[in-house]
Coordinates of C-alpha atoms and ligand atoms in Angstrom, one line a residue:
Chain K
X1 CA -18.3 -11.0 23.1
X2 CA -16.9 -10.4 19.6
X3 CA -19.4 -10.3 16.8
X4 CA -18.9 -13.1 14.3
X5 CA -19.0 -11.9 10.7
X6 CA -19.8 -14.1 7.6
X7 CA -16.8 -12.7 5.9
X8 CA -14.0 -10.2 6.5
X9 CA -12.3 -8.9 3.4
X10 CA -8.8 -7.5 3.7
X11 CA -8.1 -4.9 1.1
X12 CA -10.6 -2.4 -0.6
X13 CA -8.9 -2.4 -4.0
X14 CA -10.9 -3.5 -7.1
X15 CA -10.7 -7.2 -6.0
X16 CA -11.9 -6.6 -2.4
X17 CA -14.7 -4.2 -3.4
X18 CA -16.0 -6.4 -6.2
X19 CA -16.0 -9.4 -3.8
X20 CA -17.8 -7.3 -1.2
X21 CA -20.5 -6.3 -3.7
X22 CA -21.1 -10.0 -4.7
X23 CA -21.3 -11.0 -1.0
X24 CA -23.7 -8.1 -0.2
X25 CA -25.9 -9.0 -3.2
X26 CA -26.4 -12.3 -1.3
X27 CA -27.0 -10.5 1.9
X28 CA -23.9 -11.8 3.8
X29 CA -22.6 -9.9 6.8
X30 CA -19.4 -8.4 5.3
X31 CA -16.7 -6.1 6.7
X32 CA -14.1 -4.7 4.4
X33 CA -10.8 -3.5 6.0
X34 CA -8.1 -1.3 4.5
X35 CA -5.3 0.6 6.0
X36 CA -5.2 3.4 3.4
X37 CA -7.4 6.4 4.3
X38 CA -9.3 6.1 1.0
X39 CA -11.0 3.0 -0.5
X40 CA -10.0 1.8 -3.9
X41 CA -6.5 0.5 -3.5
X42 CA -4.1 1.1 -6.3
X43 CA -6.9 1.6 -8.7
X44 CA -7.2 5.2 -7.3
X45 CA -4.0 6.5 -8.9
X46 CA -4.4 4.8 -12.3
X47 CA -4.8 7.0 -15.4
X48 CA -4.1 5.7 -18.9
X49 CA -5.4 6.0 -22.3
X50 CA -6.8 2.8 -23.8
X51 CA -6.0 1.9 -27.4
X52 CA -9.4 3.2 -28.3
X53 CA -8.3 6.7 -27.0
X54 CA -10.6 6.5 -24.0
X55 CA -9.2 7.3 -20.6
X56 CA -9.1 4.8 -17.8
X57 CA -9.5 7.1 -14.8
X58 CA -9.0 5.2 -11.5
X59 CA -10.7 7.8 -9.4
X60 CA -13.9 7.5 -11.5
X61 CA -13.7 3.7 -11.6
X62 CA -13.4 3.7 -7.8
X63 CA -16.4 5.9 -7.5
X64 CA -18.4 3.5 -9.5
X65 CA -17.5 0.5 -7.3
X66 CA -18.0 2.5 -4.1
X67 CA -21.4 3.7 -5.3
X68 CA -22.6 0.1 -5.8
X69 CA -21.0 -1.0 -2.5
X70 CA -22.7 1.8 -0.6
X71 CA -26.0 1.1 -2.2
X72 CA -25.8 -2.4 -0.8
X73 CA -24.9 -0.9 2.7
X74 CA -21.4 -2.4 2.7
X75 CA -19.4 -1.9 6.0
X76 CA -16.0 -0.5 4.8
X77 CA -13.5 0.4 7.5
X78 CA -10.5 2.5 6.5
X79 CA -7.3 3.2 8.4
X80 CA -7.4 -0.3 9.8
X81 CA -4.1 -2.3 9.4
X82 CA -4.3 -6.1 9.6
X83 CA -1.1 -7.4 11.1
X84 CA -2.0 -11.1 11.8
X85 CA -4.6 -13.7 11.0
X86 CA -5.3 -17.0 12.8
X87 CA -7.8 -19.8 12.4
X88 CA -9.0 -21.5 15.6
X89 CA -11.5 -24.4 14.8
X90 CA -13.8 -22.8 12.3
X91 CA -13.2 -19.2 13.2
X92 CA -10.8 -16.7 11.7
X93 CA -9.4 -14.2 14.1
X94 CA -8.3 -11.0 12.4
X95 CA -5.9 -8.9 14.4
X96 CA -5.8 -5.2 13.6
X97 CA -4.5 -1.9 15.0
X98 CA -8.1 -1.2 16.0
X99 CA -8.9 -4.5 17.7
X100 CA -9.7 -8.1 16.7
X101 CA -12.5 -9.3 14.4
X102 CA -14.0 -12.7 14.1
X103 CA -15.2 -14.3 10.8
X104 CA -16.3 -17.6 9.3
X105 CA -14.6 -16.7 6.0
X106 CA -11.9 -14.4 4.9
X107 CA -10.8 -13.0 1.6
X108 CA -7.2 -11.7 1.4
X109 CA -7.1 -9.1 -1.4
X110 CA -4.0 -7.2 -0.4
X111 CA -2.8 -6.5 -3.9
X112 CA 0.8 -5.9 -4.9
X113 CA 3.9 -4.2 -3.7
X114 CA 6.9 -2.7 -5.6
X115 CA 10.2 -4.5 -5.8
X116 CA 13.2 -2.5 -4.7
X117 CA 15.9 -1.6 -7.2
X118 CA 18.5 -0.1 -4.8
X119 CA 21.2 2.2 -6.2
X120 CA 23.8 4.1 -4.1
X121 CA 22.1 7.2 -2.7
X122 CA 18.6 5.8 -2.8
X123 CA 17.8 6.7 0.8
X124 CA 18.0 10.4 0.1
X125 CA 14.8 12.4 0.5
X126 CA 13.5 12.9 -3.1
X127 CA 14.0 9.3 -4.1
X128 CA 10.8 7.4 -4.2
X129 CA 9.2 4.4 -5.9
X130 CA 7.3 5.1 -9.1
X131 CA 4.1 4.1 -7.4
X132 CA 4.7 6.8 -4.7
X133 CA 4.8 9.4 -7.5
X134 CA 1.6 8.0 -9.0
X135 CA -0.3 8.4 -5.7
X136 CA 1.1 11.9 -5.0
X137 CA 0.3 13.1 -8.5
X138 CA -3.1 11.6 -9.1
X139 CA -4.6 11.0 -5.7
X140 CA -3.2 13.8 -3.5
X141 CA -2.5 16.1 -6.5
X142 CA 0.9 17.2 -5.1
X143 CA 3.9 17.6 -7.4
X144 CA 6.8 15.3 -6.3
X145 CA 9.4 17.8 -7.6
X146 CA 10.4 20.2 -10.3
X147 CA 12.6 18.0 -12.5
X148 CA 13.1 14.2 -12.1
X149 CA 14.4 11.1 -13.7
X150 CA 12.7 7.7 -13.9
X151 CA 15.0 4.7 -13.1
X152 CA 13.6 1.4 -14.6
X153 CA 11.9 1.0 -17.9
X154 CA 8.8 -1.2 -17.9
X155 CA 5.1 -1.0 -18.5
X156 CA 4.3 0.6 -15.1
X157 CA 7.0 3.2 -15.2
X158 CA 6.1 4.2 -18.8
X159 CA 2.5 4.7 -17.8
X160 CA 3.3 6.7 -14.7
X161 CA 5.9 8.8 -16.5
X162 CA 3.1 9.8 -18.8
X163 CA 0.9 10.6 -15.9
X164 CA 3.5 12.9 -14.4
X165 CA 3.9 14.7 -17.8
X166 CA 0.1 15.2 -17.9
X167 CA 0.3 16.8 -14.5
X168 CA 3.0 19.2 -15.7
X169 CA 6.0 17.6 -14.0
X170 CA 9.2 17.8 -16.0
X171 CA 11.1 14.5 -16.5
X172 CA 14.7 14.5 -17.8
X173 CA 14.5 10.9 -19.1
X174 CA 13.9 7.3 -18.3
X175 CA 16.9 5.0 -17.9
X176 CA 17.8 1.6 -16.4
X177 CA 19.1 1.0 -12.9
X178 CA 22.8 0.2 -12.7
X179 CA 23.3 -3.6 -12.5
X180 CA 23.8 -5.1 -9.1
X181 CA 22.8 -8.3 -7.3
X182 CA 19.3 -7.1 -6.8
X183 CA 18.3 -5.2 -9.9
X184 CA 18.6 -8.3 -12.1
X185 CA 16.7 -8.4 -15.4
X186 CA 15.7 -4.7 -15.0
X187 CA 19.3 -3.7 -15.7
X188 CA 19.7 -5.9 -18.8
X189 CA 19.0 -4.0 -22.0
X190 CA 18.1 -7.1 -24.0
X191 CA 15.6 -8.3 -21.3
X192 CA 14.1 -4.8 -21.0
X193 CA 13.7 -4.6 -24.8
X194 CA 11.9 -8.0 -24.8
X195 CA 9.6 -6.5 -22.2
X196 CA 8.9 -3.4 -24.2
X197 CA 8.1 -5.4 -27.3
X198 CA 5.4 -7.1 -25.3
X199 CA 3.6 -3.8 -24.4
X200 CA 3.8 -2.6 -28.0
X201 CA 0.0 -3.0 -28.5
X202 CA -0.7 -0.6 -25.6
X203 CA -1.4 3.1 -25.6
X204 CA -0.5 5.0 -28.8
X205 CA 2.9 6.6 -28.7
X206 CA 6.1 7.0 -30.6
X207 CA 8.0 4.9 -28.1
X208 CA 5.4 2.1 -28.2
X209 CA 5.5 2.3 -32.0
X210 CA 9.2 1.8 -31.8
X211 CA 8.7 -1.2 -29.6
X212 CA 5.9 -2.7 -31.9
X213 CA 8.3 -2.9 -34.8
X214 CA 10.2 -5.5 -32.8
X215 CA 7.2 -7.2 -31.1
X216 CA 7.1 -10.0 -33.6
X217 CA 10.7 -9.8 -34.7
X218 CA 13.2 -12.6 -34.1
X219 CA 15.5 -12.5 -31.1
X220 CA 18.3 -11.6 -33.5
X221 CA 16.5 -8.6 -34.8
X222 CA 15.7 -7.4 -31.3
X223 CA 19.3 -7.8 -30.1
X224 CA 20.4 -5.8 -33.1
X225 CA 17.9 -3.1 -32.1
X226 CA 19.4 -3.1 -28.6
X227 CA 22.9 -2.9 -30.1
X228 CA 22.0 0.1 -32.3
X229 CA 19.7 1.8 -29.8
X230 CA 19.8 5.6 -30.6
X231 CA 22.4 7.2 -28.2
X232 CA 19.9 10.1 -27.6
X233 CA 17.2 7.5 -26.6
X234 CA 13.8 7.0 -28.2
X235 CA 11.4 9.9 -27.6
X236 CA 8.2 9.0 -25.8
X237 CA 5.9 12.1 -25.6
X238 CA 9.0 14.2 -26.0
X239 CA 10.9 12.5 -23.2
X240 CA 14.0 10.4 -24.0
X241 CA 13.8 6.7 -23.0
X242 CA 17.2 5.0 -22.7
X243 CA 17.8 1.3 -22.5
X244 CA 21.6 1.7 -23.1
X245 CA 22.1 4.1 -20.2
X246 CA 21.9 3.4 -16.5
X247 CA 21.8 5.5 -13.4
X248 CA 24.7 4.5 -11.3
X249 CA 24.4 6.8 -8.3
X250 CA 22.2 9.5 -6.7
X251 CA 23.8 12.5 -5.1
X252 CA 22.9 15.2 -2.5
X253 CA 23.5 16.3 1.0
X254 CA 20.1 16.7 2.6
X255 CA 18.1 15.7 -0.5
X256 CA 18.5 14.7 -4.1
X257 CA 20.6 17.2 -6.2
X258 CA 21.8 15.1 -9.1
X259 CA 22.4 11.6 -10.5
X260 CA 25.2 10.0 -12.4
X261 CA 24.2 8.3 -15.7
X262 CA 26.5 6.2 -17.8
X263 CA 26.3 4.2 -21.0
X264 CA 26.0 0.4 -20.7
X265 CA 26.8 -2.5 -22.9
X266 CA 24.0 -4.7 -24.4
X267 CA 24.4 -6.8 -21.3
X268 CA 24.1 -3.9 -19.0
X269 CA 27.7 -3.5 -17.9
X270 CA 28.7 0.2 -17.4
X271 CA 31.1 1.6 -20.0
X272 CA 33.9 3.4 -18.0
X273 CA 34.5 7.0 -19.1
X274 CA 30.9 7.7 -20.3
X275 CA 29.6 9.0 -16.9
X276 CA 27.7 12.3 -16.9
X277 CA 26.0 14.2 -14.1
X278 CA 22.4 15.3 -14.5
X279 CA 20.7 17.8 -12.1
X280 CA 17.4 16.6 -10.8
X281 CA 15.4 17.2 -7.6
X282 CA 13.6 13.8 -7.5
X283 CA 14.2 10.2 -8.7
X284 CA 11.5 7.6 -9.2
X285 CA 12.7 3.9 -9.0
X286 CA 10.6 1.3 -10.8
X287 CA 11.6 -2.2 -9.9
X288 CA 8.4 -4.0 -10.9
X289 CA 5.5 -5.4 -8.8
X290 CA 5.2 -8.6 -6.8
X291 CA 2.1 -10.1 -5.0
X292 CA 1.7 -8.9 -1.4
X293 CA 1.0 -12.2 0.2
X294 CA 2.4 -12.3 3.8
X295 CA -1.0 -12.7 5.4
X296 CA -1.7 -15.9 3.3
X297 CA 1.7 -17.2 4.3
X298 CA 1.0 -16.6 8.0
X299 CA -2.2 -18.7 7.5
X300 CA -0.1 -21.6 6.2
X301 CA -1.5 -21.5 2.6
X302 CA 1.0 -23.3 0.3
X303 CA 2.9 -21.1 -2.2
X304 CA 4.3 -21.5 -5.6
X305 CA 6.9 -19.4 -7.4
X306 CA 5.5 -18.4 -10.8
X307 CA 7.6 -16.0 -12.8
X308 CA 4.7 -15.1 -15.2
X309 CA 2.6 -14.0 -12.2
X310 CA 5.3 -11.8 -10.6
X311 CA 6.6 -14.0 -7.9
X312 CA 5.4 -16.3 -5.1
X313 CA 1.6 -16.7 -5.1
X314 CA -0.7 -18.5 -2.7
X315 CA -1.9 -21.7 -4.4
X316 CA -5.6 -21.4 -5.2
X317 CA -8.1 -22.8 -7.7
X318 CA -10.2 -20.9 -10.3
X319 CA -12.9 -20.4 -7.8
X320 CA -10.4 -18.5 -5.7
X321 CA -10.4 -21.1 -2.9
X322 CA -7.2 -22.1 -1.1
X323 CA -6.2 -25.2 0.8
X324 CA -7.4 -23.5 4.1
X325 CA -11.2 -23.9 4.2
X326 CA -13.0 -20.5 4.3
X327 CA -9.9 -18.6 3.1
X328 CA -10.1 -17.1 -0.3
X329 CA -7.7 -14.9 -2.4
X330 CA -8.3 -12.5 -5.3
X331 CA -6.6 -9.7 -7.2
X332 CA -2.9 -9.0 -7.5
X333 CA -2.1 -11.3 -4.5
X334 CA -2.7 -14.1 -7.0
X335 CA -0.5 -12.6 -9.7
X336 CA 0.2 -9.2 -11.2
X337 CA -2.4 -8.1 -13.7
X338 CA -4.5 -5.1 -14.5
X339 CA -7.2 -3.7 -12.2
X340 CA -10.0 -5.0 -14.4
X341 CA -8.8 -8.5 -14.0
X342 CA -8.5 -8.0 -10.2
X343 CA -12.1 -6.8 -10.1
X344 CA -13.3 -9.8 -12.1
X345 CA -11.5 -12.2 -9.8
X346 CA -13.0 -10.4 -6.8
X347 CA -16.5 -11.2 -8.2
X348 CA -15.6 -14.9 -8.5
X349 CA -14.3 -14.9 -4.9
X350 CA -17.5 -13.1 -3.7
X351 CA -19.8 -15.7 -5.2
X352 CA -17.6 -18.6 -4.0
X353 CA -17.8 -17.2 -0.5
X354 CA -21.6 -16.7 -0.7
X355 CA -22.0 -20.3 -1.9
X356 CA -19.9 -21.7 0.9
X357 CA -21.5 -19.5 3.6
X358 CA -25.1 -20.1 2.5
X359 CA -24.5 -23.7 1.2
X360 CA -26.5 -22.4 -1.8
X361 CA -25.5 -24.5 -4.9
X362 CA -27.7 -22.4 -7.2
X363 CA -24.8 -19.9 -7.1
X364 CA -22.7 -22.3 -9.2
X365 CA -23.9 -20.6 -12.3
X366 CA -22.9 -17.1 -11.1
X367 CA -19.4 -18.5 -10.3
X368 CA -19.0 -20.1 -13.7
X369 CA -20.1 -16.9 -15.4
X370 CA -17.8 -14.8 -13.3
X371 CA -14.9 -17.2 -14.1
X372 CA -15.6 -16.8 -17.8
X373 CA -15.6 -13.1 -17.3
X374 CA -12.1 -13.2 -15.8
X375 CA -10.9 -14.9 -19.0
X376 CA -12.6 -12.4 -21.3
X377 CA -11.2 -9.5 -19.4
X378 CA -7.7 -11.0 -19.3
X379 CA -7.8 -11.6 -23.1
X380 CA -8.8 -8.0 -23.8
X381 CA -6.5 -6.4 -21.2
X382 CA -4.8 -3.2 -22.5
X383 CA -2.2 -3.4 -19.8
X384 CA -0.2 -6.6 -19.2
X385 CA 2.7 -6.8 -16.8
X386 CA 4.0 -10.3 -17.8
X387 CA 3.8 -12.5 -20.8
X388 CA 2.3 -16.0 -20.7
X389 CA -0.2 -15.1 -18.0
X390 CA -2.4 -18.0 -19.1
X391 CA 0.4 -20.6 -18.6
X392 CA 1.2 -19.1 -15.2
X393 CA -2.5 -19.4 -14.2
X394 CA -2.6 -23.0 -15.4
X395 CA 0.4 -23.9 -13.3
X396 CA -1.2 -22.5 -10.1
X397 CA -4.5 -24.4 -10.8
X398 CA -2.4 -27.6 -11.4
X399 CA -0.6 -27.1 -8.1
X400 CA -3.9 -26.8 -6.3
X401 CA -5.1 -30.1 -7.9
X402 CA -1.9 -31.9 -6.9
X403 CA -2.2 -30.6 -3.3
X404 CA -5.8 -31.7 -3.2
X405 CA -4.9 -35.2 -4.4
X406 CA -2.1 -35.5 -1.9
X407 CA -4.2 -34.5 1.0
X408 CA -6.9 -37.0 0.1
X409 CA -4.3 -39.8 0.3
Chain H
X1 CA 1.2 27.3 -0.4
X2 CA -0.4 26.0 -3.5
X3 CA 2.7 26.1 -5.6
X4 CA 3.3 22.3 -5.3
X5 CA -0.4 21.5 -5.9
X6 CA -1.6 20.2 -9.2
X7 CA -4.6 22.5 -9.5
X8 CA -5.5 22.1 -13.2
X9 CA -5.3 18.7 -14.8
X10 CA -6.1 18.0 -18.5
X11 CA -7.9 14.7 -17.7
X12 CA -8.6 14.7 -13.9
X13 CA -10.0 18.2 -14.1
X14 CA -9.7 21.1 -11.7
X15 CA -8.9 20.4 -8.0
X16 CA -12.1 20.8 -6.0
X17 CA -12.1 23.3 -3.2
X18 CA -11.6 21.4 0.0
X19 CA -11.7 22.3 3.7
X20 CA -8.4 23.7 5.0
X21 CA -6.9 21.9 8.0
X22 CA -4.1 23.3 10.2
X23 CA -1.6 21.1 12.0
X24 CA 2.0 21.5 13.3
X25 CA 5.2 19.7 12.2
X26 CA 8.2 20.1 14.6
X27 CA 6.5 23.1 16.1
X28 CA 5.7 25.0 12.9
X29 CA 2.1 25.5 11.8
X30 CA 1.1 24.2 8.3
X31 CA -2.1 24.2 6.4
X32 CA -3.3 21.3 4.2
X33 CA -6.6 20.1 2.8
X34 CA -9.1 17.6 3.9
X35 CA -8.0 14.2 2.4
X36 CA -4.3 15.0 2.6
X37 CA -2.0 12.7 4.5
X38 CA 0.8 14.1 6.7
X39 CA 3.2 13.2 3.9
X40 CA 1.2 14.9 1.1
X41 CA 0.4 18.0 3.1
X42 CA 4.1 18.5 4.0
X43 CA 5.4 17.8 0.5
X44 CA 2.9 20.4 -0.8
X45 CA 5.0 22.8 1.3
X46 CA 8.2 21.4 -0.1
X47 CA 9.1 19.5 3.0
X48 CA 10.6 16.1 2.2
X49 CA 12.5 15.1 5.3
X50 CA 10.2 13.3 7.7
X51 CA 12.7 11.6 10.0
X52 CA 16.4 10.9 10.4
X53 CA 17.7 7.3 10.5
X54 CA 17.9 6.2 14.1
X55 CA 21.6 5.3 13.9
X56 CA 23.2 7.3 11.1
X57 CA 21.0 10.4 11.6
X58 CA 20.8 10.7 7.8
X59 CA 17.5 12.3 6.5
X60 CA 14.7 10.1 5.2
X61 CA 11.5 10.8 3.4
X62 CA 8.6 8.8 1.9
X63 CA 9.6 5.9 -0.4
X64 CA 6.5 3.9 -1.3
X65 CA 3.8 6.4 -0.2
X66 CA 1.3 3.5 0.4
X67 CA 2.2 2.0 3.7
X68 CA 4.6 -0.8 2.7
X69 CA 8.1 0.4 3.4
X70 CA 7.9 2.2 6.8
X71 CA 10.4 4.8 5.7
X72 CA 8.0 7.7 6.7
X73 CA 7.8 7.1 10.4
X74 CA 6.8 10.2 12.4
X75 CA 5.3 10.9 15.8
X76 CA 1.7 11.9 15.7
X77 CA 0.3 13.4 19.0
X78 CA 1.7 10.8 21.4
X79 CA 2.1 7.8 19.1
X80 CA 5.6 6.9 17.8
X81 CA 6.4 5.1 14.5
X82 CA 3.3 6.3 12.7
X83 CA 3.4 6.1 8.9
X84 CA 3.0 9.6 7.5
X85 CA 1.8 8.3 4.1
X86 CA -1.2 6.6 5.7
X87 CA -2.2 9.2 8.3
X88 CA -4.8 11.8 7.3
X89 CA -4.2 15.3 8.8
X90 CA -6.6 16.5 11.4
X91 CA -7.2 19.9 12.8
X92 CA -4.7 20.7 15.6
X93 CA -2.7 17.5 15.0
X94 CA 0.8 17.6 16.5
X95 CA 3.4 15.9 14.3
X96 CA 7.1 15.6 15.0
X97 CA 9.8 14.1 12.9
X98 CA 11.3 10.7 13.7
X99 CA 14.5 11.2 15.7
X100 CA 17.9 9.6 15.9
X101 CA 18.8 7.5 18.9
X102 CA 22.0 7.6 21.0
X103 CA 24.6 5.4 19.4
X104 CA 27.2 3.9 21.6
X105 CA 29.2 2.9 18.5
X106 CA 30.3 6.4 17.6
X107 CA 32.1 6.3 14.2
X108 CA 34.8 8.6 15.5
X109 CA 36.0 6.0 18.1
X110 CA 38.8 3.9 16.5
X111 CA 37.8 0.2 16.4
X112 CA 40.4 -0.9 18.9
X113 CA 38.9 1.5 21.5
X114 CA 35.2 0.4 21.0
X115 CA 33.7 -0.9 24.2
X116 CA 33.7 -4.7 24.5
X117 CA 31.3 -5.0 27.4
X118 CA 28.4 -2.9 28.7
X119 CA 30.5 -1.9 31.7
X120 CA 33.2 -0.5 29.3
X121 CA 30.4 1.3 27.4
X122 CA 29.2 2.9 30.6
X123 CA 32.7 4.0 31.6
X124 CA 33.3 5.5 28.2
X125 CA 29.9 7.3 28.3
X126 CA 30.9 8.9 31.6
X127 CA 34.1 10.1 30.0
X128 CA 31.9 11.7 27.4
X129 CA 32.8 9.3 24.6
X130 CA 30.1 7.9 22.3
X131 CA 27.3 9.7 20.6
X132 CA 24.4 10.6 23.0
X133 CA 22.8 13.5 21.2
X134 CA 19.6 11.8 20.1
Ligands
FAD1 C1 2.2 1.2 -6.7 C2 1.3 0.5 -7.7 C3 0.9 1.1 -8.9 C4 0.1 0.4 -9.8 N1 -0.3 1.1 -10.9 C5 -1.0 0.4 -11.8 C6 -1.4 1.1 -13.0 O1 -1.1 2.3 -13.3 N2 -2.2 0.4 -13.9 C7 -2.6 -0.9 -13.7 O2 -3.3 -1.5 -14.5 N3 -2.2 -1.5 -12.6 C8 -1.4 -0.9 -11.6 N4 -1.0 -1.6 -10.5 C9 -1.4 -3.0 -10.3 C10 -2.5 -3.0 -9.3 O3 -2.1 -3.9 -8.3 C11 -3.8 -3.6 -10.0 O4 -4.2 -2.7 -11.1 C12 -5.0 -3.6 -9.0 O5 -5.1 -2.3 -8.3 C13 -5.0 -4.7 -8.1 O6 -6.1 -4.7 -7.3 P1 -6.2 -5.5 -5.9 O7 -7.6 -5.3 -5.4 O8 -5.7 -6.9 -6.0 O9 -5.2 -4.7 -5.0 P2 -5.0 -3.2 -4.6 O10 -5.7 -2.3 -5.5 O11 -3.5 -3.0 -4.4 O12 -5.7 -3.1 -3.2 C14 -5.2 -3.7 -2.0 C15 -5.6 -2.9 -0.8 O13 -5.3 -3.7 0.4 C16 -4.8 -2.9 1.4 N5 -4.0 -3.7 2.3 C17 -2.9 -4.4 2.0 N6 -2.4 -5.0 3.1 C18 -3.2 -4.6 4.1 C19 -3.2 -4.9 5.5 N7 -2.3 -5.8 6.0 N8 -4.2 -4.4 6.2 C20 -5.1 -3.5 5.7 N9 -5.2 -3.2 4.4 C21 -4.2 -3.8 3.6 C22 -4.1 -1.8 0.6 O14 -4.0 -0.6 1.4 C23 -4.9 -1.6 -0.6 O15 -5.8 -0.6 -0.6 C24 -0.2 -0.9 -9.5 C25 0.2 -1.5 -8.4 C26 1.0 -0.9 -7.5 C27 1.5 -1.6 -6.2
FES2 S1 6.4 5.8 2.6 FE1 6.4 3.7 2.6 S2 5.3 3.3 4.4 FE2 5.0 5.4 4.2

């Protein structure tokens, strides 16, 4: 016979771990599953300087969460991949590479994945996503190469480029991906500039200062800035950042040897005759993040496309409940935000699950406080991936209400 | 072997001494550290190529490094299609690179001579046409 758990949590990132802690504080029988060999999710690799000058060190933050989880005897199982989930009557069946688990409740906290920004030659060894470089550098402490280039200019790639520099890895520059049907806004200098203006309040740097001058400027002024963007790029910690140059191709026989860069118009169209070849031995592609939500889709949770949250998100309410009774979501699966927000959402989900499992209404207060905490953390976030997060969140909550009314009819 | 390791780091500090672990990749012995994945241990030795594309035989390496893209499929002991970026190395582990597969549609065959049925494919294979060196 299979043991029936109170809750199985899929994902041991900040959301999953925080939820597990809240559940264990209420003495629920919890199992946390993660396919990565270390707990902590994408928090592990994070390393940035807060505007106060303090370092946000993901390894240390993970240790803190794990210490609390271990003190509460939390059952965390690593190297376990969940490939399917089903609900039969009131029981969730969780199918993994190491057998099937049964639970009365589940929390899907699978986080985010990186969008592809394919450019010719991107399958060559030495080309990797920007997140791959983050994990190699800060988690495994292995250099991804001698000299590289970052393709894609956004908040995540700027943060990780800095992390590579700190680790002594030489970067030639950052530039946009050449425009194609998939790269979209990431190839459009004006859109990229809008994005940079939004992160202007983040970590102190020359580049960010450059962006901040345009943060509150009119669209006209910003477009002018794009038009007259310095041909040598704007230096960030000594490395040129280009928004009027794009990488059009990656070359090499058995591995990356060079890339072609060319100038682009303010709309991102390549300007013929401006191509130059740059020798590099690795390339990091940064196409942005989207919620990793397949398991919620398999369960039949309704979805809504919300640009501000990074893509299709499972519809849920502020208590982190979905339409499927006993199924909860938290963290980046509900929208792309910083690890602190993901953790705060996990706490909400944990208390919601405890309330449901124990039918204990005295937990209402914990839930309300935890929901307030999410808002506070969000308002003070030093990293923000998308503007208008609040509006995006409101639209999801509204979608949940509409679904609830419709199913009552 | 430590030349690709980030030993000293201004914020994360000095890399702690960890237990050495020996494994093989395509028959050659390599040493990594406890906590390494197959992908990180090999990259520390400068090895990027983990497999070749099944059809084109072009070299492939990690792409996402966190289990999402399946670009890093290798064979570990007897299991095929294992993600190198999620698999911790273990003492004595036998890892081999992901291999190409026979491809009946050899690019050197002109389109008008490509087999139209399985029978024609078998006949051509007997004549030594097609690409069978997996
Ligand atoms: C590559 C990458 C880099 C990032 N870097 C930063 C950064 O520098 N700064 C920042 O603020 N934010 C960063 N983020 C955003 C990040 O998503 C949040 O900061 C935060 O980590 C989200 O927490 P989470 O708990 O929702 O998910 P995660 O931290 O992503 O944790 C999810 C966990 O679920 C596991 N998982 C997923 N699917 C399965 C499955 N089917 N079976 C078993 N386990 C599964 C994963 O292995 C992972 O450990 C990054 C995101 C990515 C994808
Ligand atoms: S590199 Fe993407 S799954 Fe391993």
